[in-house]
N, CA, C and O atoms as a DFTB+ gen file, in Angstrom:
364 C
 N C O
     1  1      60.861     -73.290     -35.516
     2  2      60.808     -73.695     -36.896
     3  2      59.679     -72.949     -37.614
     4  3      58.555     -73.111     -37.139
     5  1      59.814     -72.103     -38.758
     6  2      59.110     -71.413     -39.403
     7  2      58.019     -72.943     -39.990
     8  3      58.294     -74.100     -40.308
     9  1      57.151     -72.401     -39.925
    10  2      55.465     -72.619     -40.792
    11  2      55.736     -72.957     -42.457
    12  3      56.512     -72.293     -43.145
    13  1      55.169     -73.788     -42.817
    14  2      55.147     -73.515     -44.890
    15  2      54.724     -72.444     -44.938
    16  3      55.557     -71.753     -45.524
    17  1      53.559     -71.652     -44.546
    18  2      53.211     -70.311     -44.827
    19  2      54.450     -69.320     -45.154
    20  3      54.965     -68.904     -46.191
    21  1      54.694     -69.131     -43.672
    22  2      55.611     -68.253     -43.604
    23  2      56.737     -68.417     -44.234
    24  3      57.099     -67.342     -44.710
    25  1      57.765     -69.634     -44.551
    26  2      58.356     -70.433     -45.438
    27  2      58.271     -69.366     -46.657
    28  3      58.956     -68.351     -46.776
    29  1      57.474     -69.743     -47.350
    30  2      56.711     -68.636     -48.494
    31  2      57.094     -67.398     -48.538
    32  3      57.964     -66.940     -49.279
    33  1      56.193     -66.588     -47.423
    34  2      56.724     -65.174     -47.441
    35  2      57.857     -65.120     -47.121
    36  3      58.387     -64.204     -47.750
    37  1      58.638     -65.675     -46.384
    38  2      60.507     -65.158     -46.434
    39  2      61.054     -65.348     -47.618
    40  3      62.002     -64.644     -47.966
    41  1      60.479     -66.457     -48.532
    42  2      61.290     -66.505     -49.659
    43  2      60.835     -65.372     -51.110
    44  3      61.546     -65.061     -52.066
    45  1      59.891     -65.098     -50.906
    46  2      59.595     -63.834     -51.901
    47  2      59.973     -62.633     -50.838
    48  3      60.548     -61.628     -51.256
    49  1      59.727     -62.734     -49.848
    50  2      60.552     -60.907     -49.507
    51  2      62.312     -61.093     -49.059
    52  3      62.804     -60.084     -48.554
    53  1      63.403     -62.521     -49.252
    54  2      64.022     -62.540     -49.516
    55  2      64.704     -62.052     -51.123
    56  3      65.754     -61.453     -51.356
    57  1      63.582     -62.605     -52.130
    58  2      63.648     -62.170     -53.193
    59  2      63.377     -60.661     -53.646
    60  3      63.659     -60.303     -54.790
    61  1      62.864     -59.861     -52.782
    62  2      62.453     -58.554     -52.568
    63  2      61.540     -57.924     -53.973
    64  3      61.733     -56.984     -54.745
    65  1      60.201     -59.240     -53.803
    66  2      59.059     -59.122     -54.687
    67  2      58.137     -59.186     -54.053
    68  3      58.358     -59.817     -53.019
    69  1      56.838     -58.726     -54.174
    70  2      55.749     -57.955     -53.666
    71  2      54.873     -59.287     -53.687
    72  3      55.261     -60.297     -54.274
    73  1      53.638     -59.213     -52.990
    74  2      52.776     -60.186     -53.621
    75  2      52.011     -60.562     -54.826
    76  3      51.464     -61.610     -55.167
    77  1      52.151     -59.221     -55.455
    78  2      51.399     -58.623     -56.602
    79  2      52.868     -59.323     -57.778
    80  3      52.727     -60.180     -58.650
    81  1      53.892     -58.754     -57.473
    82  2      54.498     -59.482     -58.540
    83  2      54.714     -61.020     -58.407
    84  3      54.445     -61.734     -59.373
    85  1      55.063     -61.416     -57.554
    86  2      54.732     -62.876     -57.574
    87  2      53.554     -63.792     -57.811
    88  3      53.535     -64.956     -58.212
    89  1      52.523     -62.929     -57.442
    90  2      51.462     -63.636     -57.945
    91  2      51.111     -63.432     -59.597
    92  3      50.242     -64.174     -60.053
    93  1      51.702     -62.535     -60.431
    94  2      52.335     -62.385     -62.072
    95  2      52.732     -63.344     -62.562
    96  3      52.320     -63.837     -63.613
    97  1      53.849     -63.867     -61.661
    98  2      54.910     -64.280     -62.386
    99  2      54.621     -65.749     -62.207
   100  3      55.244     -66.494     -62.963
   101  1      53.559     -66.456     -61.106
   102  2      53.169     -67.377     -61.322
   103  2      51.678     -68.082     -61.542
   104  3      51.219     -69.218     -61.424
   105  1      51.063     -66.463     -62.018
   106  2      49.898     -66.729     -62.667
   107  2      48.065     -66.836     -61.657
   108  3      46.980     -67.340     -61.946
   109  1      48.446     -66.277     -60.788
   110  2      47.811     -65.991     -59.888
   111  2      47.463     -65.103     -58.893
   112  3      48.255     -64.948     -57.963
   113  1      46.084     -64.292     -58.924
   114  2      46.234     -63.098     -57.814
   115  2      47.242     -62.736     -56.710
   116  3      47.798     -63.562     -55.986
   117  1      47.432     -61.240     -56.664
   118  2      47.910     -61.208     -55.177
   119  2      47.350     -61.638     -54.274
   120  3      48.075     -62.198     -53.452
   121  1      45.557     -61.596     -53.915
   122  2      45.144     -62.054     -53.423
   123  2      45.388     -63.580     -52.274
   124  3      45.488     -63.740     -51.058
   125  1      45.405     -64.693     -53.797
   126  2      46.026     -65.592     -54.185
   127  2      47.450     -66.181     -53.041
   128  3      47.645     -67.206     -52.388
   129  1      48.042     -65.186     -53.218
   130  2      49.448     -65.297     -52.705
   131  2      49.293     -64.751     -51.042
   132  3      50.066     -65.012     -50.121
   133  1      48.489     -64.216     -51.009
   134  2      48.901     -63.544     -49.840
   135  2      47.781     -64.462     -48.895
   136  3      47.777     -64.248     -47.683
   137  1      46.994     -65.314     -49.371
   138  2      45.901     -66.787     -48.657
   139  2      46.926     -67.819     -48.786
   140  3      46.598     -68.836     -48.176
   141  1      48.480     -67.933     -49.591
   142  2      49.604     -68.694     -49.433
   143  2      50.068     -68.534     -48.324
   144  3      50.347     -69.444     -47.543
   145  1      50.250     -66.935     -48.062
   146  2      51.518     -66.876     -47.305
   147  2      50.409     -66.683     -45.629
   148  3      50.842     -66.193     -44.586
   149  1      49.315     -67.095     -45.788
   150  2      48.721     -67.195     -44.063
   151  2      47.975     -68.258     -44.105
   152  3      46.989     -68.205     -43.370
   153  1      48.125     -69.310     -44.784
   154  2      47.962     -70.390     -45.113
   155  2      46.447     -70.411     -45.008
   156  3      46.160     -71.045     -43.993
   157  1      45.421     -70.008     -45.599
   158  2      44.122     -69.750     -45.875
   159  2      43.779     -70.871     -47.140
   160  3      42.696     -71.445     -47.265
   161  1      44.954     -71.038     -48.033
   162  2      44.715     -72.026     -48.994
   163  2      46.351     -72.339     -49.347
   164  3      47.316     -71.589     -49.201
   165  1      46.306     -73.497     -49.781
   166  2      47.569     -74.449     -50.306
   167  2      47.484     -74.638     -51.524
   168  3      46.506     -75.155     -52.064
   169  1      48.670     -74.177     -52.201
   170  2      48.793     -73.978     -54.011
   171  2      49.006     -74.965     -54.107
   172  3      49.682     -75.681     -53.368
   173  1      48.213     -75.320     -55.490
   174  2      48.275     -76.190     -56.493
   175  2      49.994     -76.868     -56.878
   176  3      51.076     -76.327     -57.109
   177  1      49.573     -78.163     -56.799
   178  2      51.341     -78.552     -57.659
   179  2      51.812     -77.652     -58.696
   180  3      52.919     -77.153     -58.492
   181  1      51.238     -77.359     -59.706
   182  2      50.903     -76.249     -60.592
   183  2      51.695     -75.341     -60.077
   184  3      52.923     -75.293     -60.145
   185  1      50.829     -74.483     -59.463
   186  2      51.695     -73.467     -58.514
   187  2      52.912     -73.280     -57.784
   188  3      53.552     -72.252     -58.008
   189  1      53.394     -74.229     -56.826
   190  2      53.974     -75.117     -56.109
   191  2      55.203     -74.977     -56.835
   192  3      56.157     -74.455     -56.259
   193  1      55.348     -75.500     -58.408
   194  2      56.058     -75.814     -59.354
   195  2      56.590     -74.274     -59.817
   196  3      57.735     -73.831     -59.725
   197  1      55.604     -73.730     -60.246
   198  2      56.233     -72.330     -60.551
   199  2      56.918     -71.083     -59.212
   200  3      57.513     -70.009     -59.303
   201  1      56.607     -71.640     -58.447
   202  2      57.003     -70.869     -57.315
   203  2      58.297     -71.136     -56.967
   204  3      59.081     -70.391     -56.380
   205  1      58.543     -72.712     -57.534
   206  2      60.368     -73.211     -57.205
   207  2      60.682     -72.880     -58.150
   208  3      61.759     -72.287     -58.099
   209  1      60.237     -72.964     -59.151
   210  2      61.419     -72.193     -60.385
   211  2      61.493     -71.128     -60.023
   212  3      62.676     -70.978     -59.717
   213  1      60.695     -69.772     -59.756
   214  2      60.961     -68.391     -59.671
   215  2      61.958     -68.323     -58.427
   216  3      62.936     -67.608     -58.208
   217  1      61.369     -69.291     -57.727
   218  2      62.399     -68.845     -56.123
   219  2      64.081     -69.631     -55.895
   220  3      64.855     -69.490     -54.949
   221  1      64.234     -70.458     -57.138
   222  2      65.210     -71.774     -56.854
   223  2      65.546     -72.497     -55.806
   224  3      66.544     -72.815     -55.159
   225  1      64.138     -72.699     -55.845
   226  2      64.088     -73.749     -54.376
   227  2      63.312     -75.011     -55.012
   228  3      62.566     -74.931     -55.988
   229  1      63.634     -76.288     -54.241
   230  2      62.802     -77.294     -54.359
   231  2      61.339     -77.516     -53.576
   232  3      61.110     -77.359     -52.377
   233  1      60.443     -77.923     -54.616
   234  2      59.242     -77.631     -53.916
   235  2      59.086     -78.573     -52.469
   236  3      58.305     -78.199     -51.594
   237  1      59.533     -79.258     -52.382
   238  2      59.875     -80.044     -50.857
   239  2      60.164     -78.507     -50.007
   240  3      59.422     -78.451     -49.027
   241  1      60.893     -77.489     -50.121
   242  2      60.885     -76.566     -49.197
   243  2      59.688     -75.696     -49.296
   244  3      59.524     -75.003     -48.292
   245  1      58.687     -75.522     -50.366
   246  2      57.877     -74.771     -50.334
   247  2      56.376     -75.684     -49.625
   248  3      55.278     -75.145     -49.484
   249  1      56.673     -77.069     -49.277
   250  2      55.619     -77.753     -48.817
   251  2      55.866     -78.252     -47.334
   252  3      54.998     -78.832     -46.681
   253  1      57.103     -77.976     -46.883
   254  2      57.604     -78.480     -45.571
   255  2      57.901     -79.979     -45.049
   256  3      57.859     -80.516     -43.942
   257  1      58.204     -80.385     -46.283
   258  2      58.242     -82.024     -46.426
   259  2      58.735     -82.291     -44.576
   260  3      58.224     -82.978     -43.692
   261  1      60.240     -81.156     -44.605
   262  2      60.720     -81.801     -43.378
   263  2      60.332     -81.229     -42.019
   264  3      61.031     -81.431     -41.026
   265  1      59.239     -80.533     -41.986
   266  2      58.270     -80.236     -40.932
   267  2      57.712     -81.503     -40.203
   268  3      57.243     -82.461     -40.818
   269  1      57.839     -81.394     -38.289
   270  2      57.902     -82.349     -37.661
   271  2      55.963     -82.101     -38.039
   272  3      55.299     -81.083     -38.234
   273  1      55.615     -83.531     -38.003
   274  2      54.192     -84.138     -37.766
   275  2      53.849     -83.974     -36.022
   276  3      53.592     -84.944     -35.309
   277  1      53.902     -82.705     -35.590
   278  2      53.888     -82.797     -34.151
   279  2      53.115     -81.363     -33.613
   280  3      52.904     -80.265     -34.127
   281  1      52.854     -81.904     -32.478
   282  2      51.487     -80.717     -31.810
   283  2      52.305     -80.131     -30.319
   284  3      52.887     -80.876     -29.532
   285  1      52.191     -78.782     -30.188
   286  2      53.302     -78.336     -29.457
   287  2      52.028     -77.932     -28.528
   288  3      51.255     -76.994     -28.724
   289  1      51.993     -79.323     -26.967
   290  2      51.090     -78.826     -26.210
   291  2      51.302     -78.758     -24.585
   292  3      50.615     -79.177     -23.654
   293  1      52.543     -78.053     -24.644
   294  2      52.879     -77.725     -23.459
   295  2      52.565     -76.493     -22.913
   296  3      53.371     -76.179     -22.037
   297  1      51.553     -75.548     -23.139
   298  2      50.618     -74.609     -22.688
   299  2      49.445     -74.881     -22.625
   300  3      48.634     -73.988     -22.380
   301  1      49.042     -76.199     -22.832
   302  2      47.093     -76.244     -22.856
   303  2      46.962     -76.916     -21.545
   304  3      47.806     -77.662     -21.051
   305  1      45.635     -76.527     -20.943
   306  2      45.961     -77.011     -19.685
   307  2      45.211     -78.207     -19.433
   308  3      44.937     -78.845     -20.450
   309  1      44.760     -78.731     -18.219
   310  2      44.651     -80.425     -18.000
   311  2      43.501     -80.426     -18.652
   312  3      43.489     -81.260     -19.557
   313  1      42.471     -79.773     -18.531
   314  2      41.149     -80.119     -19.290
   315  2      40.913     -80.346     -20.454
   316  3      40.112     -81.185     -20.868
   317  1      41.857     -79.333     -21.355
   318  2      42.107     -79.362     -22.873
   319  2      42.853     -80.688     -23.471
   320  3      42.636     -81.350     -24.485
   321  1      43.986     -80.823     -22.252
   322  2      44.339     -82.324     -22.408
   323  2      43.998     -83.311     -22.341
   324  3      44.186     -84.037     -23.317
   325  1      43.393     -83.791     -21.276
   326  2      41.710     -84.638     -21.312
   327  2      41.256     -84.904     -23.023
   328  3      41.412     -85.846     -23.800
   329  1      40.625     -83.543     -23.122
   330  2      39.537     -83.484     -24.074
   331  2      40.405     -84.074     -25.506
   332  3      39.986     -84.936     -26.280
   333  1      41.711     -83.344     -25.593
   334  2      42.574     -83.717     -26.692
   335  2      43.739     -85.532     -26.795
   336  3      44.425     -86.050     -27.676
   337  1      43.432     -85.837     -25.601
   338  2      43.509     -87.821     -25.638
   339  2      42.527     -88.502     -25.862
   340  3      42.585     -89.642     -26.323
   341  1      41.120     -87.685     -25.461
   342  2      40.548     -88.704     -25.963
   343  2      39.673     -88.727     -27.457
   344  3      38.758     -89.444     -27.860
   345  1      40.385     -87.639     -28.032
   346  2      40.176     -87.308     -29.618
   347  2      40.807     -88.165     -30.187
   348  3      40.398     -88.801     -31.158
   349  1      42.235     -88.328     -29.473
   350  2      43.011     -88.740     -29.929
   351  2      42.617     -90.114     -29.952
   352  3      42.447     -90.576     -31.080
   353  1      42.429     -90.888     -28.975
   354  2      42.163     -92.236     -28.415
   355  2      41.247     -93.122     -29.611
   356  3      41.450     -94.223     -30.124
   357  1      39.883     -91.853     -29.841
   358  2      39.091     -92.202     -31.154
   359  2      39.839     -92.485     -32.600
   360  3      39.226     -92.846     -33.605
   361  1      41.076     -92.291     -32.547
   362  2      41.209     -91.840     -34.200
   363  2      41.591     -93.510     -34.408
   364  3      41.839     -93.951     -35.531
C-alpha cells in the first residue's frame, strides 16, 4: 500500500506536472511540494483543498483516510520488540 507521500507524487506525475508547476498552481514552492511528496511536512487543509481540485481527487485520498493505523514489525528483532511493548505498554 502506497504512503500519503507517495500518494501525492503519483498523482501529479500521473498528471504529468512537475513540482514547480504544481506548487503554482496551488500557491506554494516547489520546494514546498517536494517536503509533500517525502513527507517532511503535511499541507495545510488550504492546500490539501487545492490539490483535490487540481488533481480531482477527494482530499480523503490525498490524506490516506483509508490507510491501516498499523506498524509492519515483522523484521525487527526480539530486542527491538521488547523495547517496542513496553513503549507500548506505557501509552
Amino acid at each position: 500500500m502506497l504512503d500519503c507521500a507517495e500518494k501525492r507524487k503519483r498523482l501529479r506525475e500521473a498528471n504529468n506536472m512537475t513540482q514547480a508547476q504544481v506548487g503554482k498552481r496551488v500557491g506554494v514552492s516547489k520546494a514546498t511540494i517536494s517536503a509533500y511528496e517525502t513527507a517532511s511536512k503535511i499541507p495545510s487543509v488550504a492546500v490539501l483543498t487545492r490539490l483535490a481540485c487540481l488533481f480531482h481527487v477527494n482530499i480523503d485520498d490525498l490524506v490516506c483516510v483509508d490507510a491501516p493505523k498499523a506498524l509492519d514489525v515483522s523484521t525487527l528483532d526480539d530486542e527491538t520488540m521488547t523495547l517496542l511493548a513496553a513503549i507500548v505498554k506505557k501509552l
